[in-house]
Coordinates of C-alpha atoms and ligand atoms in Angstrom, one line a residue:
X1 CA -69.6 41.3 50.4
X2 CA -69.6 37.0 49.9
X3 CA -70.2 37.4 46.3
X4 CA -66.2 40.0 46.2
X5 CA -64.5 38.0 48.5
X6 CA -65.5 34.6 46.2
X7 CA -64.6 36.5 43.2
X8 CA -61.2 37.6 44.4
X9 CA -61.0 33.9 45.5
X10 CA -61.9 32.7 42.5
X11 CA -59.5 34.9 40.7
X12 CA -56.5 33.4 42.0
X13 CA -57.4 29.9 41.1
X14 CA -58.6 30.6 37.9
X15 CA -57.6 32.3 34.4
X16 CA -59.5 35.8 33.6
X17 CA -61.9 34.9 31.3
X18 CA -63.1 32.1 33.0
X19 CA -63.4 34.4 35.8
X20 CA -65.4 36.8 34.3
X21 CA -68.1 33.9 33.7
X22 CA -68.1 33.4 37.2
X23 CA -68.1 36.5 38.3
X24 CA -71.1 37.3 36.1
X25 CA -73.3 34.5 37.3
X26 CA -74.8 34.5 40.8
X27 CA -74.1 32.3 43.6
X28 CA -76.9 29.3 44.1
X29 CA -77.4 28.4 47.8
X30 CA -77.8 25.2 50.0
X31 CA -81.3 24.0 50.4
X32 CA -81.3 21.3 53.2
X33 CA -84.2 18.7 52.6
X34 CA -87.2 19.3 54.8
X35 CA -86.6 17.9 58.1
X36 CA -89.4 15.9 57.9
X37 CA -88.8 14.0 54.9
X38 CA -85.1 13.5 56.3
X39 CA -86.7 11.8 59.3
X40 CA -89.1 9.6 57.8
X41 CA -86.3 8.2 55.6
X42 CA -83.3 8.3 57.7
X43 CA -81.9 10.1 55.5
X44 CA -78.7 11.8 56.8
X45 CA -74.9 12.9 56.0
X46 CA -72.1 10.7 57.5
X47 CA -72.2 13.2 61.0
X48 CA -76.5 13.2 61.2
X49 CA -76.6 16.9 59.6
X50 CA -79.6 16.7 56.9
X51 CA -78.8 16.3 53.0
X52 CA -78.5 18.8 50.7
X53 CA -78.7 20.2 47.2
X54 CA -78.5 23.3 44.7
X55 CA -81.3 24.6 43.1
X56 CA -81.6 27.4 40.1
X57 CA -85.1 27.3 38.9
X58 CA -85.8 26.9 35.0
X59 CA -87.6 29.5 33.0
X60 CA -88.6 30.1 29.6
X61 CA -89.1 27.1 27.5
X62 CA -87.0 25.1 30.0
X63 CA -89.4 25.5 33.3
X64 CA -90.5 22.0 32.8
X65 CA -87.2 20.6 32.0
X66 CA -85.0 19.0 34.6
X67 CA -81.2 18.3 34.6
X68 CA -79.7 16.7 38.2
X69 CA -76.3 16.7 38.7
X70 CA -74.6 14.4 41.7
X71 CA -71.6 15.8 43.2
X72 CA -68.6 13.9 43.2
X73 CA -65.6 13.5 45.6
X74 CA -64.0 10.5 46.2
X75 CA -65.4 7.7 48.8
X76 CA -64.2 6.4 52.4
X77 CA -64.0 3.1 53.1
X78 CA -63.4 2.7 56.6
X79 CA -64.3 4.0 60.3
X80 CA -61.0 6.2 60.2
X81 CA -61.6 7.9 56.6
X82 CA -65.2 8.0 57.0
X83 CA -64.7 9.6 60.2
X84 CA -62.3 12.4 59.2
X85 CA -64.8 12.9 55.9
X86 CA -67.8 13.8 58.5
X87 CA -66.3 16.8 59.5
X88 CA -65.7 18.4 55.8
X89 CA -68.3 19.3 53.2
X90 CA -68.4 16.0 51.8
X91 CA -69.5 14.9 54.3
X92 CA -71.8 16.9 56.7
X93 CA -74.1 19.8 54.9
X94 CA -72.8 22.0 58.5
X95 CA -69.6 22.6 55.9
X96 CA -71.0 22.9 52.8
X97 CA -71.0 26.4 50.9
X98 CA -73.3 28.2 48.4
X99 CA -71.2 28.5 45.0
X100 CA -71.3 29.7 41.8
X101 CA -73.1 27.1 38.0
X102 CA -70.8 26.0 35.7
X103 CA -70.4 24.2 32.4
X104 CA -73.8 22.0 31.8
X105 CA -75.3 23.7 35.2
X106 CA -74.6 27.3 34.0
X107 CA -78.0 29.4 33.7
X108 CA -75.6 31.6 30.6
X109 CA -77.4 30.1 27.2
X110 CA -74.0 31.2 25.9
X111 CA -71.9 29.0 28.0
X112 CA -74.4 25.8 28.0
X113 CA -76.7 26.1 25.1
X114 CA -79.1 23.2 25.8
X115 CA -79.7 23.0 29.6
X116 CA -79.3 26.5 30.4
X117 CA -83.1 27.2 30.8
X118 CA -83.8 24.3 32.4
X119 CA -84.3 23.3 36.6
X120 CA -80.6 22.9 37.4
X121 CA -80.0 20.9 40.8
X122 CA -76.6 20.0 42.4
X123 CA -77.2 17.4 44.7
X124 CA -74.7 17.6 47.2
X125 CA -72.5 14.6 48.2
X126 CA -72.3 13.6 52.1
X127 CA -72.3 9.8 52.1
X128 CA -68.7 8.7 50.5
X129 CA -70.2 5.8 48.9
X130 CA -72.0 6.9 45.9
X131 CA -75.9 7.7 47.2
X132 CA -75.5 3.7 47.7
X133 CA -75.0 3.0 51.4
X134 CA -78.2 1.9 53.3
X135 CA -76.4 1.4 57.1
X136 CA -74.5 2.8 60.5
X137 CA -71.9 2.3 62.4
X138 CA -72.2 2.7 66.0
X139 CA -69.7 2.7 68.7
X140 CA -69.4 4.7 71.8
X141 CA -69.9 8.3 71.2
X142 CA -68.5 8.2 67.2
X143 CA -71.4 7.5 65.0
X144 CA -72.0 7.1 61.3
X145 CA -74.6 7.7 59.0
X146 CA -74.2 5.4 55.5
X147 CA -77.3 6.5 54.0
X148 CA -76.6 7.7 50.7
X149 CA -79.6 5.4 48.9
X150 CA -82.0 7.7 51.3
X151 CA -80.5 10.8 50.8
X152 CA -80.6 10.0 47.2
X153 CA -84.7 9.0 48.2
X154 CA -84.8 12.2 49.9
X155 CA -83.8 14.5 47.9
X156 CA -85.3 13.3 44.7
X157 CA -88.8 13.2 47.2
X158 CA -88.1 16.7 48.2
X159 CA -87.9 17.8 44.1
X160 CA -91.1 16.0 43.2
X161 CA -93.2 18.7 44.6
X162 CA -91.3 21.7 43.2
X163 CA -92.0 20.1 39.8
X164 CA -90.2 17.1 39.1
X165 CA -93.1 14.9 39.4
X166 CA -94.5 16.7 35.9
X167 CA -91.0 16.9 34.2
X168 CA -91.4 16.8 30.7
X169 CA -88.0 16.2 29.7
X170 CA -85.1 14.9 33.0
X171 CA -81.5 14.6 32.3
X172 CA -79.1 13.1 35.4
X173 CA -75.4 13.7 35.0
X174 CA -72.7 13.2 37.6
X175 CA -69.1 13.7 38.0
X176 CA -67.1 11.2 39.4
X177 CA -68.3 9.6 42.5
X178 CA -71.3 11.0 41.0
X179 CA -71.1 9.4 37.7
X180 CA -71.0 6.0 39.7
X181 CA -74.1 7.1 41.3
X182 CA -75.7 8.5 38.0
X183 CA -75.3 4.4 36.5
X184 CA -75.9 3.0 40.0
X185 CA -79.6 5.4 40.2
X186 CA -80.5 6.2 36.5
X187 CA -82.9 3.4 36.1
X188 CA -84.7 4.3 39.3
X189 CA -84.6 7.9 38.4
X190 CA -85.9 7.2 35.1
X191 CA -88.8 5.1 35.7
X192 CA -90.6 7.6 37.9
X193 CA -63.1 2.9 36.4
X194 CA -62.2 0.9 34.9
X195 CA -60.6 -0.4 37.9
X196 CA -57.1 -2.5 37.6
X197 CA -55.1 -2.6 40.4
X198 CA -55.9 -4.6 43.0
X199 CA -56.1 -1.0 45.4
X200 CA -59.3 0.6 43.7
X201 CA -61.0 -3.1 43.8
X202 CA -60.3 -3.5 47.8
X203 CA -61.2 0.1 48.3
X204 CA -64.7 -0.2 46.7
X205 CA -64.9 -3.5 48.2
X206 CA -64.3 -2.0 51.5
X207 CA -66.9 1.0 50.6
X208 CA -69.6 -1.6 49.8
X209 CA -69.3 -3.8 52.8
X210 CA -68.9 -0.6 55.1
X211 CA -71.7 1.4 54.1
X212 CA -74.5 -1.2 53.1
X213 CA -74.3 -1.2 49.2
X214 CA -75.0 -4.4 47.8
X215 CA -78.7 -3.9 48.8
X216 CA -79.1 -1.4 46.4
X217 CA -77.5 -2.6 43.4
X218 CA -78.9 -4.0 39.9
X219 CA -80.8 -7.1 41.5
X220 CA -80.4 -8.5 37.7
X221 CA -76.3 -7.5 37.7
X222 CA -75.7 -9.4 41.3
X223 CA -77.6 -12.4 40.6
X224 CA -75.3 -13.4 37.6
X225 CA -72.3 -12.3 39.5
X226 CA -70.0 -14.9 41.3
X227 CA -69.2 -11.6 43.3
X228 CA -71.8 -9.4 43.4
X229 CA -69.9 -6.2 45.2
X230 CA -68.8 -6.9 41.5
X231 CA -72.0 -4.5 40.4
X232 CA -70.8 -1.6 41.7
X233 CA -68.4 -1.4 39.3
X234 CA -70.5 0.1 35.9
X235 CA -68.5 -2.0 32.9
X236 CA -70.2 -5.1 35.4
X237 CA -74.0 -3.5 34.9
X238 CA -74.0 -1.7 32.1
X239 CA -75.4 -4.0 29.9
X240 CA -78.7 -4.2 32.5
X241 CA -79.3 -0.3 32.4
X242 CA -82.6 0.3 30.8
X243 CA -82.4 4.2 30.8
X244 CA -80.2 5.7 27.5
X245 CA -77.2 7.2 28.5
X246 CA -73.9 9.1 27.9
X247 CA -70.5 7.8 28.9
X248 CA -68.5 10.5 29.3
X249 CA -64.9 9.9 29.9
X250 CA -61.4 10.5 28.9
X251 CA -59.4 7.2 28.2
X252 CA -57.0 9.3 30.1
X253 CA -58.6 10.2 33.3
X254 CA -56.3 11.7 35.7
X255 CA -58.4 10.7 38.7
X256 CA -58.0 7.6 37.9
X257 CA -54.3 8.1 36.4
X258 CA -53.0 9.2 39.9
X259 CA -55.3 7.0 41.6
X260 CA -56.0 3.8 39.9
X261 CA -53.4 3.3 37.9
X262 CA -50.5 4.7 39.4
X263 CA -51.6 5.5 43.2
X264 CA -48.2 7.0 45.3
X265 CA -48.7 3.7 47.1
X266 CA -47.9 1.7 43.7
X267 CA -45.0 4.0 43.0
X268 CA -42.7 4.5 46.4
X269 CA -39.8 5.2 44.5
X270 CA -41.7 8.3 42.6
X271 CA -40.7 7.0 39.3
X272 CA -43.9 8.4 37.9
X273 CA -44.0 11.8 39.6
X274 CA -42.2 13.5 36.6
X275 CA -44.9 12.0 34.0
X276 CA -47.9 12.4 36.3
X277 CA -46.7 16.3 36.2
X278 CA -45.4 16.7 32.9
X279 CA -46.5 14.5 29.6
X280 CA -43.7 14.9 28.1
X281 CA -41.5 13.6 30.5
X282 CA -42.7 10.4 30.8
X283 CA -40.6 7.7 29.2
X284 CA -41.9 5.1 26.6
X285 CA -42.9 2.1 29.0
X286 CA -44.8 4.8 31.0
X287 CA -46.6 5.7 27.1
X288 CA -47.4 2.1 26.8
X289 CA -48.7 1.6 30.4
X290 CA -51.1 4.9 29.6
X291 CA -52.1 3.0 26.8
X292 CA -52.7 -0.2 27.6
X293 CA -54.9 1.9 30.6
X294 CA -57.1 3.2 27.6
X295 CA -57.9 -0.2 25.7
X296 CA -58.9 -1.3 28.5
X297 CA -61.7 1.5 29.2
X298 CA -62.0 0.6 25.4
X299 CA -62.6 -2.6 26.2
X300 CA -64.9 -2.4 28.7
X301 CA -67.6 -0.5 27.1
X302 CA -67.2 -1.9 23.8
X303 CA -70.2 -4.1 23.9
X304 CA -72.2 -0.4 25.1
X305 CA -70.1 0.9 21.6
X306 CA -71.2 -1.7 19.7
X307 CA -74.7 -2.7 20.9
X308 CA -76.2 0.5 22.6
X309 CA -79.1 2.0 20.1
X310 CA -79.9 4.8 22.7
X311 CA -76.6 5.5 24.2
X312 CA -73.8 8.3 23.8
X313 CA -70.0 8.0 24.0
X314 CA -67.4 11.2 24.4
X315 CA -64.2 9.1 24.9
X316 CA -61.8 11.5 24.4
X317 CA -57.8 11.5 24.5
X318 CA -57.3 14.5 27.0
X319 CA -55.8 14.3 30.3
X320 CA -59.0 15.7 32.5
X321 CA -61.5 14.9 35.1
X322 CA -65.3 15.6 35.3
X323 CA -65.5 17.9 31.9
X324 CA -69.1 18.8 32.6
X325 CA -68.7 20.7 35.5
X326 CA -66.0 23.0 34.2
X327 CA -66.4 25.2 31.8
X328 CA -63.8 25.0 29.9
X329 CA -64.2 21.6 29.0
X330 CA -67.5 22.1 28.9
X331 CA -68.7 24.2 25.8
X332 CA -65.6 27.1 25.1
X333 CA -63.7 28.1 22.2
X334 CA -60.8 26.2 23.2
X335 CA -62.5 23.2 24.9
X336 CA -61.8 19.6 23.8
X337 CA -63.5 18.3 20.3
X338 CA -63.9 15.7 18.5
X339 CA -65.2 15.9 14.9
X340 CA -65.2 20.1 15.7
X341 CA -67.9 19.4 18.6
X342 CA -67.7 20.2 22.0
X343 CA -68.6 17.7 24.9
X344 CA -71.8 20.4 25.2
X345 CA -73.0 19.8 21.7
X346 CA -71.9 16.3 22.0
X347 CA -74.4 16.0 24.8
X348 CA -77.0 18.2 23.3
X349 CA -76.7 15.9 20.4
X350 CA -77.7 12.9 22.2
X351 CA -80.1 13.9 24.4
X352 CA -82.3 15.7 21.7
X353 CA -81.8 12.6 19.2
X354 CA -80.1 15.7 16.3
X355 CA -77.4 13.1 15.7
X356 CA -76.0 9.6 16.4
X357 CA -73.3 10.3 19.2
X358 CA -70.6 7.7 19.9
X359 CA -67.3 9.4 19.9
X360 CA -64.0 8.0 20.8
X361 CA -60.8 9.9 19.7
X362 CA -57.7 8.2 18.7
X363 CA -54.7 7.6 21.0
X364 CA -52.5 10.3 23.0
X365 CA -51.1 12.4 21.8
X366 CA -54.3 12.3 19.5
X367 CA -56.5 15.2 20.7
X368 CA -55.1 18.7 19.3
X369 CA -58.3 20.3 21.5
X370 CA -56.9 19.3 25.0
X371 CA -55.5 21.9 27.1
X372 CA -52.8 19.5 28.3
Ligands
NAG1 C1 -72.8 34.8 29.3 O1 -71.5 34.4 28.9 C2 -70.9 35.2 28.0 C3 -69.6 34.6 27.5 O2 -68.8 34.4 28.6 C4 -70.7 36.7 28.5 O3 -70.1 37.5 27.5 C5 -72.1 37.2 28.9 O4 -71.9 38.4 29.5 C6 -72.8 36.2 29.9 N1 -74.1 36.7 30.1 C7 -74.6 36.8 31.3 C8 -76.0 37.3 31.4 O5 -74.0 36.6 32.3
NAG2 C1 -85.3 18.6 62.9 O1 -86.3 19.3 63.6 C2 -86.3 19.1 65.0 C3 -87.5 19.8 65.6 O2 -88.0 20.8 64.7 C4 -85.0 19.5 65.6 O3 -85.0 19.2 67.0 C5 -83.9 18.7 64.9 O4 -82.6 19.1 65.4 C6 -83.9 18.8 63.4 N1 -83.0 17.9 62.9 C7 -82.0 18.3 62.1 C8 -81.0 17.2 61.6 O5 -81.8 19.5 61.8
NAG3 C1 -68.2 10.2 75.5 O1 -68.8 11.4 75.9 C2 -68.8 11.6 77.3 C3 -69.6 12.9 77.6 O2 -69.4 13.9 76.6 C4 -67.4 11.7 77.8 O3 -67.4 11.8 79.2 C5 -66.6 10.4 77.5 O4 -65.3 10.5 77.8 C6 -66.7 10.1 76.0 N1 -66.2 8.8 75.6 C7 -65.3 8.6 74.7 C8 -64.9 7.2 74.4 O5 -64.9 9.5 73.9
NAG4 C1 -86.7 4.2 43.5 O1 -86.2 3.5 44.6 C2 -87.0 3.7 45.8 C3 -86.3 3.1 47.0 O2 -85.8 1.8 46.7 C4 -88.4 3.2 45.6 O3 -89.1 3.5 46.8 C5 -89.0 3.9 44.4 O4 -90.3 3.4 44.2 C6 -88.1 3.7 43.2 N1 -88.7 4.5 42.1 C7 -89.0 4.0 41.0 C8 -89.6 4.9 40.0 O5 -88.6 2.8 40.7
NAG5 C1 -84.4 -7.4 35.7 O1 -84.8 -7.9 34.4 C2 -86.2 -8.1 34.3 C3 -86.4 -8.8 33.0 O2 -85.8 -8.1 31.9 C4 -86.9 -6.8 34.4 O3 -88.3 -7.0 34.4 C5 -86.6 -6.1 35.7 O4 -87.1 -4.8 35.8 C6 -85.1 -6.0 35.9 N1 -84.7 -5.5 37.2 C7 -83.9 -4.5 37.4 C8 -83.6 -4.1 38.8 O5 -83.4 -3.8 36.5
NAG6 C1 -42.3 19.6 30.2 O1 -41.1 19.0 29.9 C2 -40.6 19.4 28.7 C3 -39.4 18.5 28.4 O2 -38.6 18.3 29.5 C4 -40.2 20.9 28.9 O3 -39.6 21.4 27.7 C5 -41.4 21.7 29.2 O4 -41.1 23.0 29.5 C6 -42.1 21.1 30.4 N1 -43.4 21.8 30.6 C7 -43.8 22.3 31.7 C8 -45.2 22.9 31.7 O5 -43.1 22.2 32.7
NAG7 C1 -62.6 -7.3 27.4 O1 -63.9 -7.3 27.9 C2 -64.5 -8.6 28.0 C3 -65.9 -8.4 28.5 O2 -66.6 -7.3 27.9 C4 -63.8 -9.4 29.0 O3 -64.3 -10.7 29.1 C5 -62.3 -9.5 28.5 O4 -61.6 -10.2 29.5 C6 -61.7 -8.1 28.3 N1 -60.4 -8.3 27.7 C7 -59.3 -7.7 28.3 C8 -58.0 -7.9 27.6 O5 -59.4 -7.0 29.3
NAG8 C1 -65.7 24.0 14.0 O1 -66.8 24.6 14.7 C2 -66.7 26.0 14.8 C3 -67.9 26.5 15.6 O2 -68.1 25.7 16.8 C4 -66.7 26.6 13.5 O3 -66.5 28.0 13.6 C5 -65.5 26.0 12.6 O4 -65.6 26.5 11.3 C6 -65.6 24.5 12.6 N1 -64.4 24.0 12.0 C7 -64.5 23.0 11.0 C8 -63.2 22.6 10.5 O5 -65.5 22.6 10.7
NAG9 C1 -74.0 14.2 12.3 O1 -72.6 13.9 12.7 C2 -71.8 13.6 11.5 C3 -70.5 13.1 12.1 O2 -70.1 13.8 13.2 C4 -71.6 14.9 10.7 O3 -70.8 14.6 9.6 C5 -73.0 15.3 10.3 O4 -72.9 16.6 9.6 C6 -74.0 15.5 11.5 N1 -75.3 15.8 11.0 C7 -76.0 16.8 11.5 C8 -77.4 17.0 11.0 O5 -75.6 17.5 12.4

């Protein structure tokens, strides 16, 4: 009965073939972490409820192969936000529901042709600072739990048993908020925005002072910053990452567009509510702004570009958010290329060392493979 009334749901939202893929695969459910483990770490969503994560088991000649992939969804930076956020499924596992794997978590080898044999973990996000807080806030009867850092501790402790301790091969991807924590944790994990207005700076300011943050990042990042709430942001600690890795982004991110760059605060007047819908409508100065938004990101991982031996790039020109999750941006006939690959080959390519992968497509309205 769950599984028809998603599908049905799902069908609304979504066109038909994508559907079908869904409809095909089976729904993964919510694991909390053990109890126990929560306790001994303190590890807990912003309302107390225990952590929790997604877990399809590998098989075939993926059972020892791991890919973790951190939700994302946003971050609250104060009491009120934080507050409201407790009482959703981003922040308290009491809301969160089972769903269906897509894109690099689908278990279809036709829809994700390297990963989809492996161990294939969500990690659910309850924290709204990244898996970086370490902290609480106390007052009356309202209460907060910041500990994102433990429930990252947690959950990773609560895999090492069911295998991940004898990985042979681990792969940790993110999307969004989660591809801040992928940077913020891939070192740790592997050894065992370009922000511009002055908005997005405060509000990840705010989210590192709230929640406890600056404990927990790159000790060798905030000791050469003047500011070191500076190293959340990843252009900042990049360059001290050890573990190789992929930066996946569009120079065109419309997270970031609607929120970053042009946030309805910035824009009162609306002025950019006709380009934020339609492309085509936006006028020249708008063009240039969107441009001088991608040198930027440009800009800010070109010494990675340059100077990276192990890492990845997929910069594309497309106007998207998280393209690993989805499937049609994923791997599809008609999902974004560049040099005829998909952002699943792309991938496959890097991690498995079959090419040199550092791909960054040429201006809008570069990018004939977007689905606008
Ligand atoms: C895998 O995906 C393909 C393409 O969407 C589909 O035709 C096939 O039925 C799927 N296989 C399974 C086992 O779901
Ligand atoms: C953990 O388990 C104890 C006893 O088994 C129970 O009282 C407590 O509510 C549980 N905590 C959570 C967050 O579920
Ligand atoms: C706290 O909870 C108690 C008991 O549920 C209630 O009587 C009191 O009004 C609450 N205080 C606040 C500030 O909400
Ligand atoms: C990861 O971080 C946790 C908490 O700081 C620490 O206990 C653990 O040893 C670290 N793991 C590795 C492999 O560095
Ligand atoms: C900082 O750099 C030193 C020297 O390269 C290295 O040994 C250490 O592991 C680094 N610390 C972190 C947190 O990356
Ligand atoms: C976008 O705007 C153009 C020019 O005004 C118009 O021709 C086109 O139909 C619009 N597209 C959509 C999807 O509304
Ligand atoms: C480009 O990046 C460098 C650091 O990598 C920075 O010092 C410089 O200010 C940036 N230039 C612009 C125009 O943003
Ligand atoms: C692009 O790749 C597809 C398969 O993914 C292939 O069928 C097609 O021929 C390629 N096109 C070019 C121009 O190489
Ligand atoms: C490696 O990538 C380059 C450029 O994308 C391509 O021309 C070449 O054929 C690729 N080689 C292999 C072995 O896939």
């Amino acid at each position: 009965m769950m599984m028809l009334r998603l599908s049905v749901a799902v069908l609304l939202l979504l066109p038909f073939a994508l559907w079908c893929a869904y409809a095909q695969s089976p729904l993964v459910g919510i694991t909390l972490v053990k109890n126990t483990t929560a306790k001994e770490l303190g590890a807990y969503c912003l309302d107390g409820s225990l952590p929790a994560y997604q877990f399809s088991k590998g098989f075939g000649s993926g059972a020892s192969n791991w890919l973790l992939h951190i939700e994302g969804g946003g971050w609250c930076n104060d009491v009120k936000s934080c507050l409201e956020r407790a009482t959703t499924r981003i922040g308290s596992s009491s809301y969160m529901t089972e769903n269906v794997f897509s894109g690099i978590l689908s278990n279809n080898q036709s829809l994700n042709p390297d990963f989809y044999n492996w161990n294939r973990v969500m990690l659910r996000y309850c924290d709204g600072a990244s898996f970086a807080g370490n902290s609480m806030y106390q007052n009356g009867n309202s209460s907060l739990y910041f500990r994102g850092q433990k429930i990252w501790q947690a959950i990773i402790s609560d895999l090492l048993p069911q295998g991940l301790a004898h990985a042979e091969k681990a792969l940790l991807s993110g999307c969004s908020a989660g591809g801040l924590a992928v940077f913020l944790h891939c070192d740790n994990f592997s050894r065992k925005d370009v922000a511009k207005s002055e908005m997005i700076r405060t509000l990840y300011h705010d989210v590192v002072s709230l929640q406890g943050v600056e404990q927990n990042l790159n000790q060798n990042c905030t000791s050469s910053q003047i500011d070191p709430k500076q190293c959340f942001f990843p252009q900042y600690f990049l360059s001290y990452i050890k573990t190789p890795i992929f930066i996946l982004n569009t120079a065109y991110d419309t997270w970031q567009f609607y929120n970053v760059l042009v946030p309805s605060s910035a824009d009162p007047g609306g002025v950019w509510n006709s380009c934020k819908k339609n492309l085509t409508t936006c006028t020249d100065s708008q063009i240039q702004t969107l441009q001088d938004f991608r040198l930027d990101m440009l800009n800010a991982t070109n010494s990675f570009y340059k100077s990276s031996t192990s890492g990845g790039m997929f910069i594309n020109s497309c106007f998207a958010h998280c393209q690993t999750q989805h499937q049609e941006t994923w791997f599809a006939a008609n999902s974004p290329r560049m040099q005829n690959k998909t952002i699943a080959e792309a991938v496959g390519d890097w991690y498995f060392e079959r090419n040199e992968t550092k791909l960054i497509d040429c201006p809008y309205p570069c990018g004939s493979t977007c689905q606008y």
